[in-house]
Structures are given as C-alpha cells and as structure tokens.
Tab-separated table of C-alpha atoms in Angstrom:
chain	number	residue	atom	x	y	z
A	1	MET	CA	77.203	91.280	66.190
A	2	PRO	CA	79.232	88.963	63.925
A	3	PRO	CA	79.526	85.402	65.212
A	4	SER	CA	82.710	84.489	67.016
A	5	SER	CA	85.320	82.443	65.219
A	6	HIS	CA	85.340	78.659	65.525
A	7	ARG	CA	89.115	78.708	65.873
A	8	ARG	CA	90.782	77.615	69.109
A	9	PHE	CA	93.348	80.147	70.355
A	10	PRO	CA	95.925	79.859	73.112
A	11	ALA	CA	95.337	83.560	73.644
A	12	ARG	CA	94.571	85.322	76.901
A	13	ARG	CA	91.611	87.235	78.188
A	14	ARG	CA	91.342	89.763	81.017
A	15	LEU	CA	89.367	89.482	84.175
A	16	ALA	CA	88.460	92.318	86.458
A	17	LEU	CA	88.748	89.660	89.076
A	18	VAL	CA	86.066	89.634	91.728
A	19	THR	CA	86.800	87.181	94.479
A	20	THR	CA	83.785	85.023	95.108
A	21	GLY	CA	84.502	84.586	98.769
A	22	PHE	CA	84.758	80.815	98.852
A	23	ALA	CA	86.404	80.312	102.213
A	24	ALA	CA	88.553	77.375	103.229
A	25	ALA	CA	87.075	75.104	105.852
A	26	ALA	CA	88.142	76.086	109.347
A	27	GLY	CA	90.541	74.061	111.428
A	28	LEU	CA	92.839	72.723	108.680
A	29	GLY	CA	95.519	75.381	109.119
A	30	LEU	CA	98.691	74.577	107.219
A	31	LEU	CA	98.576	70.821	107.589
A	32	PRO	CA	99.813	69.101	104.416
A	33	PHE	CA	96.532	67.216	104.128
A	34	ALA	CA	93.486	66.849	106.306
A	35	PRO	CA	92.202	63.500	107.497
A	36	ARG	CA	89.282	62.185	105.522
A	37	ALA	CA	86.203	64.148	106.548
A	38	ASP	CA	83.723	61.819	104.854
A	39	ALA	CA	84.780	58.534	106.403
A	40	GLY	CA	81.264	57.819	107.622
A	41	ALA	CA	79.606	58.523	104.274
A	42	VAL	CA	79.130	56.222	101.337
A	43	ASP	CA	82.550	56.127	99.632
A	44	LEU	CA	82.080	57.458	96.106
A	45	ALA	CA	85.782	58.131	95.710
A	46	HIS	CA	86.593	54.503	94.916
A	47	ALA	CA	83.814	54.221	92.340
A	48	THR	CA	84.884	53.514	88.763
A	49	LEU	CA	83.207	54.039	85.433
A	50	PRO	CA	80.716	51.193	84.871
A	51	ALA	CA	81.155	48.836	81.933
A	52	GLN	CA	79.579	49.930	78.655
A	53	ASP	CA	79.265	53.533	79.901
A	54	GLY	CA	80.398	55.430	76.837
A	55	TRP	CA	83.728	55.664	75.086
A	56	ALA	CA	85.736	55.972	78.332
A	57	SER	CA	84.708	52.403	79.244
A	58	SER	CA	86.422	51.062	76.121
A	59	GLY	CA	89.511	48.886	76.456
A	60	SER	CA	90.984	49.078	79.954
A	61	GLY	CA	88.141	51.290	81.133
A	62	THR	CA	88.443	54.210	83.536
A	63	THR	CA	89.239	53.534	87.193
A	64	GLY	CA	90.930	56.791	88.220
A	65	GLY	CA	92.649	56.552	91.594
A	66	ARG	CA	90.806	53.500	92.861
A	67	ALA	CA	94.077	51.742	93.735
A	68	ALA	CA	95.405	54.660	95.816
A	69	GLY	CA	97.026	53.830	99.136
A	70	ALA	CA	96.366	55.795	102.318
A	71	ARG	CA	99.199	58.233	101.557
A	72	HIS	CA	97.521	59.292	98.311
A	73	ASP	CA	93.917	59.371	99.567
A	74	VAL	CA	93.529	62.893	100.929
A	75	THR	CA	90.970	65.609	101.616
A	76	VAL	CA	91.780	69.188	100.591
A	77	SER	CA	90.075	72.517	101.254
A	78	THR	CA	92.512	75.141	99.900
A	79	ARG	CA	94.342	75.761	96.654
A	80	ALA	CA	97.699	75.072	98.321
A	81	GLU	CA	96.509	71.690	99.598
A	82	LEU	CA	95.041	70.811	96.204
A	83	VAL	CA	98.312	71.653	94.430
A	84	ARG	CA	100.321	69.526	96.843
A	85	ALA	CA	97.958	66.602	96.369
A	86	LEU	CA	98.150	66.850	92.580
A	87	ARG	CA	101.954	67.032	92.600
A	88	ALA	CA	102.684	64.446	95.290
A	89	GLY	CA	105.064	61.785	93.986
A	90	PRO	CA	105.780	59.376	92.572
A	91	SER	CA	104.570	60.407	89.133
A	92	GLY	CA	101.582	58.393	87.968
A	93	ALA	CA	100.831	56.944	91.408
A	94	PRO	CA	97.084	56.352	91.867
A	95	ARG	CA	95.588	59.162	93.924
A	96	ILE	CA	92.187	60.119	95.312
A	97	ILE	CA	91.712	63.808	96.054
A	98	ARG	CA	88.534	64.687	97.937
A	99	VAL	CA	87.597	68.362	97.677
A	100	LYS	CA	85.783	69.661	100.744
A	101	GLY	CA	83.979	72.968	100.176
A	102	ARG	CA	84.859	75.604	97.606
A	103	ILE	CA	88.448	76.300	96.617
A	104	ASP	CA	89.389	79.716	95.199
A	105	ALA	CA	92.204	79.266	92.676
A	106	ASN	CA	93.037	82.982	92.631
A	107	THR	CA	94.837	82.898	95.979
A	108	ASP	CA	98.452	82.857	97.109
A	109	ASP	CA	100.072	80.057	99.084
A	110	GLN	CA	98.717	81.506	102.334
A	111	GLY	CA	95.175	81.647	100.973
A	112	ARG	CA	95.064	85.409	100.433
A	113	PRO	CA	92.963	86.530	97.429
A	114	LEU	CA	94.801	87.699	94.314
A	115	THR	CA	93.405	90.239	91.861
A	116	CYS	CA	94.255	91.186	88.300
A	117	ALA	CA	96.289	94.096	89.640
A	118	ASP	CA	98.396	91.659	91.667
A	119	TYR	CA	99.206	89.608	88.573
A	120	ALA	CA	100.024	92.707	86.485
A	121	ARG	CA	102.181	94.435	89.102
A	122	GLY	CA	105.721	94.991	87.863
A	123	THR	CA	105.079	93.772	84.309
A	124	GLY	CA	104.331	97.175	82.810
A	125	TYR	CA	100.928	96.053	81.578
A	126	THR	CA	97.874	98.255	81.804
A	127	LEU	CA	94.680	97.866	79.849
A	128	ALA	CA	94.702	101.544	78.910
A	129	ALA	CA	98.207	101.272	77.417
A	130	TYR	CA	97.294	98.036	75.638
A	131	LEU	CA	94.209	99.591	74.058
A	132	LYS	CA	96.228	102.601	72.945
A	133	ALA	CA	98.958	100.453	71.395
A	134	TYR	CA	96.695	98.138	69.418
A	135	ASP	CA	93.804	100.371	68.442
A	136	PRO	CA	92.961	99.207	64.888
A	137	ALA	CA	93.111	102.829	63.758
A	138	VAL	CA	96.801	102.807	64.726
A	139	TRP	CA	97.878	99.162	64.612
A	140	GLY	CA	95.738	98.023	61.722
A	141	ARG	CA	93.892	94.746	61.284
A	142	SER	CA	96.316	92.518	59.415
A	143	LYS	CA	98.631	91.249	62.152
A	144	LEU	CA	98.601	90.067	65.762
A	145	PRO	CA	99.774	92.441	68.494
A	146	SER	CA	103.505	92.440	69.201
A	147	GLY	CA	105.914	94.668	71.050
A	148	ALA	CA	106.196	96.005	74.590
A	149	GLN	CA	102.562	95.961	75.685
A	150	GLU	CA	101.883	92.527	74.197
A	151	SER	CA	104.958	91.164	75.970
A	152	ALA	CA	103.783	92.769	79.207
A	153	ARG	CA	100.313	91.268	78.777
A	154	ALA	CA	101.829	87.827	78.221
A	155	ALA	CA	104.010	88.188	81.340
A	156	ALA	CA	101.032	89.151	83.485
A	157	GLN	CA	98.995	86.316	82.031
A	158	ALA	CA	101.762	83.838	82.864
A	159	ARG	CA	101.557	84.900	86.494
A	160	GLN	CA	97.854	84.165	86.612
A	161	ALA	CA	98.341	80.879	84.787
A	162	GLU	CA	100.788	79.780	87.482
A	163	ARG	CA	98.017	80.191	90.029
A	164	VAL	CA	94.858	79.023	88.297
A	165	ARG	CA	96.039	76.278	85.936
A	166	LEU	CA	96.110	73.002	87.868
A	167	ALA	CA	97.616	69.950	86.157
A	168	VAL	CA	95.855	66.637	86.828
A	169	PRO	CA	98.092	63.555	86.469
A	170	SER	CA	97.239	60.042	85.328
A	171	ASN	CA	95.392	57.615	87.598
A	172	THR	CA	93.594	60.343	89.535
A	173	THR	CA	90.108	60.615	91.007
A	174	LEU	CA	89.178	64.191	91.887
A	175	ILE	CA	85.825	64.255	93.660
A	176	GLY	CA	83.785	66.676	95.718
A	177	VAL	CA	82.890	65.556	99.236
A	178	PRO	CA	79.085	65.207	99.292
A	179	GLY	CA	77.220	67.788	101.326
A	180	THR	CA	80.040	70.362	101.400
A	181	GLY	CA	79.220	72.406	98.286
A	182	ALA	CA	82.496	71.238	96.785
A	183	GLY	CA	83.906	73.099	93.834
A	184	ILE	CA	86.642	75.249	92.317
A	185	SER	CA	86.241	78.959	91.649
A	186	GLY	CA	88.389	80.594	88.979
A	187	GLY	CA	90.474	77.466	88.418
A	188	SER	CA	91.359	75.576	85.256
A	189	LEU	CA	91.990	71.843	85.526
A	190	LEU	CA	94.403	70.710	82.818
A	191	VAL	CA	94.437	67.009	81.941
A	192	GLN	CA	97.299	66.904	79.457
A	193	LYS	CA	98.736	63.675	78.069
A	194	ALA	CA	97.309	61.919	81.113
A	195	ASP	CA	95.378	58.647	81.199
A	196	ASN	CA	92.715	57.273	83.506
A	197	VAL	CA	91.206	60.335	85.202
A	198	ILE	CA	87.861	60.763	86.999
A	199	ILE	CA	86.410	64.204	87.838
A	200	ARG	CA	83.114	64.094	89.755
A	201	ASN	CA	80.751	66.120	91.919
A	202	LEU	CA	82.502	69.488	91.542
A	203	ALA	CA	81.005	72.907	90.844
A	204	PHE	CA	83.223	74.974	88.542
A	205	ALA	CA	82.492	78.694	88.644
A	206	ASP	CA	83.756	81.769	86.823
A	207	THR	CA	87.028	80.645	85.266
A	208	ARG	CA	88.176	84.082	84.073
A	209	ASP	CA	91.274	85.321	82.305
A	210	CYS	CA	92.614	88.687	83.510
A	211	PHE	CA	94.445	89.341	80.261
A	212	PRO	CA	92.630	88.489	77.016
A	213	GLN	CA	94.540	89.052	73.810
A	214	TRP	CA	93.205	91.203	71.008
A	215	ASP	CA	93.289	89.457	67.620
A	216	PRO	CA	92.226	91.775	64.782
A	217	THR	CA	92.443	88.869	62.296
A	218	ASP	CA	89.861	86.694	64.098
A	219	GLY	CA	86.684	87.045	62.067
A	220	SER	CA	85.635	90.077	60.093
A	221	GLU	CA	85.902	92.518	63.012
A	222	GLY	CA	88.451	90.890	65.333
A	223	ASN	CA	87.902	89.257	68.718
A	224	TRP	CA	89.219	89.204	72.260
A	225	ASN	CA	90.329	85.677	73.177
A	226	SER	CA	91.097	84.180	76.574
A	227	ALA	CA	93.172	81.271	77.800
A	228	TYR	CA	91.355	79.132	80.355
A	229	ASP	CA	88.665	76.464	80.326
A	230	ALA	CA	87.234	75.199	83.598
A	231	VAL	CA	88.407	71.740	82.478
A	232	THR	CA	90.749	71.166	79.517
A	233	LEU	CA	91.623	67.765	78.046
A	234	ARG	CA	94.664	67.831	75.754
A	235	GLY	CA	95.934	64.515	74.516
A	236	ALA	CA	94.112	62.874	77.426
A	237	THR	CA	92.700	59.339	77.347
A	238	HIS	CA	90.173	57.434	79.441
A	239	VAL	CA	88.571	60.404	81.190
A	240	TRP	CA	85.202	60.361	82.972
A	241	ALA	CA	83.638	63.740	83.874
A	242	ASP	CA	80.469	63.072	85.845
A	243	HIS	CA	77.963	65.030	87.941
A	244	ASN	CA	79.788	68.354	87.719
A	245	SER	CA	78.352	71.838	87.237
A	246	PHE	CA	79.821	74.603	85.087
A	247	THR	CA	78.807	78.287	85.150
A	248	ASP	CA	80.158	81.795	84.601
A	249	SER	CA	78.349	82.961	87.746
A	250	PRO	CA	78.749	85.359	89.439
A	251	HIS	CA	80.407	87.253	86.555
A	252	PHE	CA	78.081	86.872	83.578
A	253	ASP	CA	79.211	87.980	80.131
A	254	ALA	CA	76.617	90.766	80.125
A	255	ALA	CA	78.981	92.617	82.490
A	256	ASN	CA	81.869	92.501	79.999
A	257	PRO	CA	82.775	95.861	78.432
A	258	ARG	CA	83.391	96.339	74.716
A	259	HIS	CA	86.691	97.481	73.260
A	260	PHE	CA	87.377	98.071	69.572
A	261	GLY	CA	83.688	97.358	69.015
A	262	ARG	CA	83.930	93.762	70.298
A	263	GLU	CA	83.041	92.100	73.584
A	264	TYR	CA	85.968	91.973	75.980
A	265	GLN	CA	85.474	88.244	76.532
A	266	VAL	CA	87.035	86.918	79.727
A	267	HIS	CA	85.681	83.350	79.591
A	268	ASP	CA	86.798	80.568	77.273
A	269	GLY	CA	85.403	77.012	77.318
A	270	ALA	CA	83.685	75.107	80.105
A	271	LEU	CA	84.944	71.622	79.155
A	272	ASP	CA	87.136	71.389	76.042
A	273	ILE	CA	88.393	68.072	74.591
A	274	THR	CA	91.225	68.625	72.118
A	275	ASN	CA	94.657	67.629	70.773
A	276	ALA	CA	93.875	63.980	70.021
A	277	SER	CA	92.129	63.319	73.322
A	278	ASP	CA	90.310	60.006	73.168
A	279	LEU	CA	87.936	57.690	75.014
A	280	VAL	CA	86.027	60.273	77.051
A	281	THR	CA	82.648	59.996	78.781
A	282	VAL	CA	80.834	63.160	79.934
A	283	SER	CA	77.741	62.268	81.965
A	284	TYR	CA	75.161	63.908	84.218
A	285	ASN	CA	76.801	67.343	84.146
A	286	ARG	CA	75.028	70.697	84.160
A	287	PHE	CA	76.317	73.440	81.847
A	288	ALA	CA	74.724	76.841	82.443
A	289	ASP	CA	75.200	80.501	81.549
A	290	HIS	CA	78.162	80.240	79.214
A	291	ASP	CA	79.065	81.096	75.632
A	292	LYS	CA	81.663	78.763	74.042
A	293	THR	CA	80.848	75.698	76.106
A	294	MET	CA	82.487	72.540	74.737
A	295	LEU	CA	84.989	72.186	71.918
A	296	ILE	CA	85.770	68.692	70.679
A	297	GLY	CA	88.789	69.025	68.382
A	298	SER	CA	91.181	71.983	68.368
A	299	SER	CA	91.433	72.167	64.580
A	300	ASP	CA	90.291	70.439	61.417
A	301	GLN	CA	93.552	68.434	61.555
A	302	ASP	CA	92.941	67.009	65.038
A	303	SER	CA	92.580	63.232	65.468
A	304	LYS	CA	90.986	60.472	67.579
A	305	LEU	CA	88.314	62.312	69.664
A	306	ARG	CA	85.966	59.447	70.545
A	307	VAL	CA	83.612	61.076	73.034
A	308	THR	CA	80.273	60.197	74.662
A	309	LEU	CA	77.931	62.807	76.136
A	310	HIS	CA	74.903	61.465	77.984
A	311	HIS	CA	72.381	62.748	80.514
A	312	ASN	CA	73.824	66.278	80.541
A	313	VAL	CA	71.836	69.519	80.826
A	314	PHE	CA	72.603	72.646	78.777
A	315	GLN	CA	70.832	75.849	79.912
A	316	GLY	CA	71.680	79.410	78.944
A	317	ILE	CA	74.287	78.148	76.486
A	318	VAL	CA	75.083	80.280	73.435
A	319	GLN	CA	77.017	77.743	71.353
A	320	ARG	CA	79.271	74.644	71.291
A	321	ALA	CA	77.147	72.070	73.076
A	322	PRO	CA	79.329	70.717	71.560
A	323	LEU	CA	81.184	71.976	68.494
A	324	ALA	CA	82.720	68.719	67.266
A	325	ARG	CA	85.395	67.972	64.696
A	326	VAL	CA	86.918	64.870	63.162
A	327	GLY	CA	85.985	62.132	65.660
A	328	GLN	CA	83.136	59.802	66.604
A	329	VAL	CA	80.787	61.493	69.057
A	330	HIS	CA	77.783	59.856	70.718
A	331	LEU	CA	75.069	62.071	72.210
A	332	TYR	CA	72.253	60.398	74.093
A	333	ASN	CA	69.617	61.426	76.611
A	334	ASN	CA	70.828	65.022	76.972
A	335	HIS	CA	68.523	67.994	77.588
A	336	PHE	CA	69.095	71.275	75.732
A	337	ASP	CA	67.062	74.312	76.830
A	338	THR	CA	67.292	77.313	74.487
A	339	THR	CA	65.525	79.737	76.842
A	340	PRO	CA	67.614	82.912	77.387
A	341	ARG	CA	69.215	83.088	80.843
A	342	ASN	CA	71.179	85.841	82.556
A	343	GLY	CA	71.925	87.571	79.269
A	344	TYR	CA	73.001	84.423	77.396
A	345	THR	CA	70.954	83.851	74.234
A	346	HIS	CA	71.023	80.674	72.190
A	347	GLY	CA	72.923	80.646	68.886
A	348	TYR	CA	73.043	76.921	68.128
A	349	SER	CA	73.423	73.718	70.137
A	350	VAL	CA	75.477	71.160	68.194
A	351	SER	CA	77.929	71.923	65.400
A	352	ALA	CA	79.195	69.138	63.104
A	353	ARG	CA	82.435	70.113	61.376
A	354	ALA	CA	85.571	68.718	59.740
A	355	GLY	CA	84.069	65.330	58.923
A	356	VAL	CA	82.935	64.509	62.459
A	357	ARG	CA	80.464	61.616	62.734
A	358	ILE	CA	77.872	62.287	65.431
A	359	VAL	CA	75.248	59.772	66.504
A	360	ALA	CA	72.468	61.462	68.502
A	361	GLN	CA	69.844	59.302	70.203
A	362	ASN	CA	66.842	60.297	72.276
A	363	ASN	CA	67.881	63.804	73.266
A	364	HIS	CA	65.360	66.504	74.166
A	365	TRP	CA	65.319	70.160	73.149
A	366	THR	CA	63.140	72.635	75.002
A	367	LEU	CA	62.721	75.219	72.247
A	368	SER	CA	61.959	78.768	73.348
A	369	ARG	CA	59.644	80.962	71.292
A	370	ASP	CA	62.523	83.071	70.004
A	371	ARG	CA	64.233	80.098	68.308
A	372	LYS	CA	63.490	77.726	65.419
A	373	THR	CA	64.197	74.028	65.047
A	374	SER	CA	66.394	74.833	62.044
A	375	GLN	CA	68.720	76.763	64.385
A	376	LEU	CA	69.547	73.884	66.711
A	377	LEU	CA	72.322	72.438	64.532
A	378	SER	CA	75.231	74.044	62.702
A	379	GLY	CA	77.920	72.766	60.359
A	380	ASP	CA	80.491	73.475	57.673
A	381	GLY	CA	79.069	71.076	55.097
A	382	THR	CA	81.340	68.123	55.932
A	383	GLY	CA	79.985	66.770	59.231
A	384	ALA	CA	77.391	64.056	59.893
A	385	PHE	CA	74.615	63.918	62.478
A	386	ALA	CA	72.678	60.654	62.545
A	387	GLY	CA	69.692	61.352	64.749
A	388	THR	CA	66.968	59.037	66.059
A	389	GLY	CA	64.332	59.630	68.715
A	390	ASN	CA	65.302	63.259	69.293
A	391	MET	CA	62.475	65.464	70.560
A	392	VAL	CA	61.687	69.154	70.317
A	393	ASN	CA	59.152	70.240	72.918
A	394	GLY	CA	58.004	66.643	73.316
A	395	ALA	CA	57.625	65.772	69.618
A	396	VAL	CA	60.058	63.493	67.764
A	397	THR	CA	61.789	65.708	65.199
A	398	ASP	CA	64.255	65.252	62.345
A	399	LEU	CA	66.788	67.923	63.266
A	400	VAL	CA	68.973	67.404	60.201
A	401	ALA	CA	66.047	67.785	57.821
A	402	ALA	CA	65.019	71.011	59.549
A	403	HIS	CA	68.562	72.361	59.363
A	404	ASN	CA	69.176	71.369	55.756
A	405	ALA	CA	65.915	72.916	54.583
A	406	ALA	CA	67.007	76.314	55.886
A	407	ASN	CA	70.793	76.321	55.377
A	408	LYS	CA	73.147	76.138	52.393
A	409	LYS	CA	75.789	74.068	54.168
A	410	LYS	CA	74.159	70.683	54.628
A	411	ILE	CA	74.700	68.153	57.397
A	412	LYS	CA	74.947	64.505	56.407
A	413	PRO	CA	72.261	62.333	58.038
A	414	GLU	CA	74.379	59.135	58.146
A	415	ALA	CA	77.336	58.630	60.481
A	416	ALA	CA	78.592	55.236	59.175
A	417	TRP	CA	79.134	53.785	62.661
A	418	GLN	CA	76.960	52.351	65.404
A	419	PRO	CA	77.599	53.011	69.114
A	420	ALA	CA	78.065	49.879	71.201
A	421	LEU	CA	78.706	51.553	74.571
A	422	ALA	CA	75.462	53.151	75.696
A	423	ARG	CA	74.769	52.098	79.259
A	424	GLY	CA	71.536	53.587	80.612
A	425	LEU	CA	70.189	54.672	77.223
A	426	GLU	CA	66.559	55.648	77.826
A	427	ALA	CA	64.158	54.622	75.090
A	428	SER	CA	62.305	57.936	75.116
A	429	ALA	CA	63.438	61.526	75.623
A	430	ALA	CA	60.024	62.670	76.836
A	431	ASP	CA	60.808	62.772	80.566
A	432	LEU	CA	64.364	64.110	80.356
A	433	PRO	CA	63.625	67.785	81.216
A	434	ALA	CA	62.025	66.804	84.518
A	435	SER	CA	64.234	63.852	85.412
A	436	LEU	CA	67.568	65.516	84.660
A	437	ALA	CA	66.555	68.552	86.683
A	438	ARG	CA	66.862	66.200	89.655
A	439	ARG	CA	69.712	63.964	88.522
A	440	ALA	CA	72.337	66.148	86.787
A	441	GLY	CA	75.004	68.430	88.193
A	442	ALA	CA	77.178	68.727	91.276
A	443	GLY	CA	75.696	68.116	94.699
A	444	VAL	CA	73.426	65.277	93.586
A	445	LEU	CA	75.721	62.417	94.557
A	446	LYS	CA	75.335	61.251	98.159
C-alpha cells in the first residue's frame, strides 16, 4: 500500500461510532459542578512544570490553573460538566478542572450516547451516496469532492465537531483524579491560541471521525482524511502534556473498511502541535496502537515549534513519533518499540523535514526482527537529527549513519543548537524499556 501523505488536512473522516460505555459517576445528577472528590489525596492539580523541564519551562514557565479560586476549581464526570467548566467566565481566568472517571464526548447534554446516524440525520448524507458520487471512475482524480453529497458530509461532520471538539482556554490545568481511571473517550481537546495550559493524567481513547473526506489528489492513489486529534495545539504556547495515555482502542484500524482501494481511515493524530505553537513539553506519556501519532508543524511554512519530548513510550506506532518540521525539537530518554501490536506495524519513528533541527539524546529503540535500524528515521533531505547516546536493543547506535547509508535523501547529523532545558536527563538509555513501563502513562500519578 502506498505510504500516506505527510500533508495535514482539515478534512473529515467517518466513524461507525461504537460507544465505549464509559459511564458518568453516580450521584452527580445535573449539578453544575461536583464538590472536589479528591480532597484527601495529594493535590496534583496545583502542581506546575518544574524549572528546566523542557521548552515549556522557558520564559514565564507553565503554571496552568495554579492560581484558580474556589469557583474555578471543580470536579467533572460528564461531557456537559466538562464543557461548562471549560467555558466558565471570565475569559482567561485560571481554572483547575479535575476529571473523575471516563467522559464520553459523543453524548448529548443529558448524557445519552450519540452515533454517526444521529449526526447525519437530516443532512442528506449517506456513505453509499457519497461513494457513488465520488467514485474515481465517475468523479476522476484531479479535484476534491464538491456538490450535494460533499456539502451534506460537511454538515454532518460539523454536528459531530460541536460535540467532540472541546476548546481549552489559557491558564488551565486539566487533570485526571488519581484512582478513578480518568480519561476522555472520543473527544478532541483543542488548545488554540491559548497560553499556559497543563494536561495531565488522562487516558484518551478512540477519537474517531464519523465523516472522513475522500481526497483523490492526496498521494498517488488518494486517501481518506479525518478531522480530529485527541489533543490539538494550534498557535498554543507554554503547554505541558504529562502522564497521559493515547490509544485507538477499542476500535483499531484493522477494523476499518477500504473504499476506492484505500483504507477508510477514521483516526487522525494523537497529539499534534501545529500553526506556530511554541514552548511545549511532552513528558511521561504513553502512545499506543495508532498510525499518524504526532505532527509537529502543519506545513513546511510553519514557524516557531520549540518542543521537548522526554520519557515517553511509543508502542504499536506506525509513523510520526514525531514527524517534525521547521522548529527546534529535543528528544531525550524516550522508548520506541517497533514490535507490531493489534494490527499496527512500524513504518518509521522520527521524521526530520523542512529544515527542522532535532537533538536526540539517550533514547532507546526496541527493534523487532521485522525492522532494520535504517528504517527508524525518515526525512526529506533538509532536516537535521543530532543524536548522542541513542540505543538500539541495548547498543549505542548512530541512527543517522544507518539511515543515510540506505536512503537517497540524507539527514544532517548536526543541529546547530544545544538544549539547555533538560531536567531529569538520564545518562544512559539502557534501563528505559523497564523503567518507563512503570513510570509513563495515565494512572501512574498518585
């Protein structure tokens, strides 16, 4: 199958939505907000990003909602409560939102599950009619879909977007209550032109688009493209994403049908950092069972994009861990496991494109027998990857040399900058597979 395009599309994908059954905690009813349920526990919600902890600690640092008053320090257990907490005025007021249990974003204001059919009702959209209208044998391959069925698809997609896309304002801490299995199913957090945001201890599952758009011009054979990432940063600054988990479960891509000879892809990114986002630290997260995982830079003309990734785990990831453009990206003490999982097979781990300057220190790759060291990196011939102390199956390895020996488009081995914000940098990557199995992901914080 031809590789998917590296372009970033605002297009939509379809989801044959299967509700995951995450129930709201009992006893909260329709109260605007519940009293704090974790008052006796160690208070993680007021924690701030430590000094020197990656790019997000630069300048004013990242404190999230630490200064929130009692009115804006709330516990939520349903989508409706979460939306009210995110929108509560005044704009920009510091807020702490504690998520208790799992929240299903595909629900109405009374908590009733919504399906793809609910979103499409009354729009005139059906998949059968869409496939008939834009079959390449009829529509051709030189232009994007337009007309009645494309308009209907867009209208249905807008209905789902109203439910699942949740805007996170400046000066916010969004944190899962320890011990409650906190997370968001089917939702897409959007941090757009916001500053000073902390997202911690949340499990993001199966963010699916009901209505992917067919693009016959994407790649040599066309592609289906969807709209939602679990977390999207667009023009965001000072963001700390820590101890979260991301997965497509329970709807793995292997269940996706094929239309027009291409996978009907219903998932987009897990955590995408685009549109001149800047000063971001991504730490101790677990990314599993996903294709296009993390995009840093929406196009070759993007800007800023100073991002640190440290102590994260990537398992069952096909590509983009990350795909990085333009900026200055620091990768340290991450663990990449290329072993196939749940139908997801490794394509590459890190892609250096559009002049990006990546510094990679003391990361560890667990290389499965079906993969080669030369396949761990990718690039367009303009990016840099300055690597030191990186290990493959326990042996220090020059990843750039391995890549360049096997590929025509070379990666530059010098990044022309030195990271100064590397709190907790471990001198060896040898123990990372075992230690991060215990330390990364949602549910670890107590």
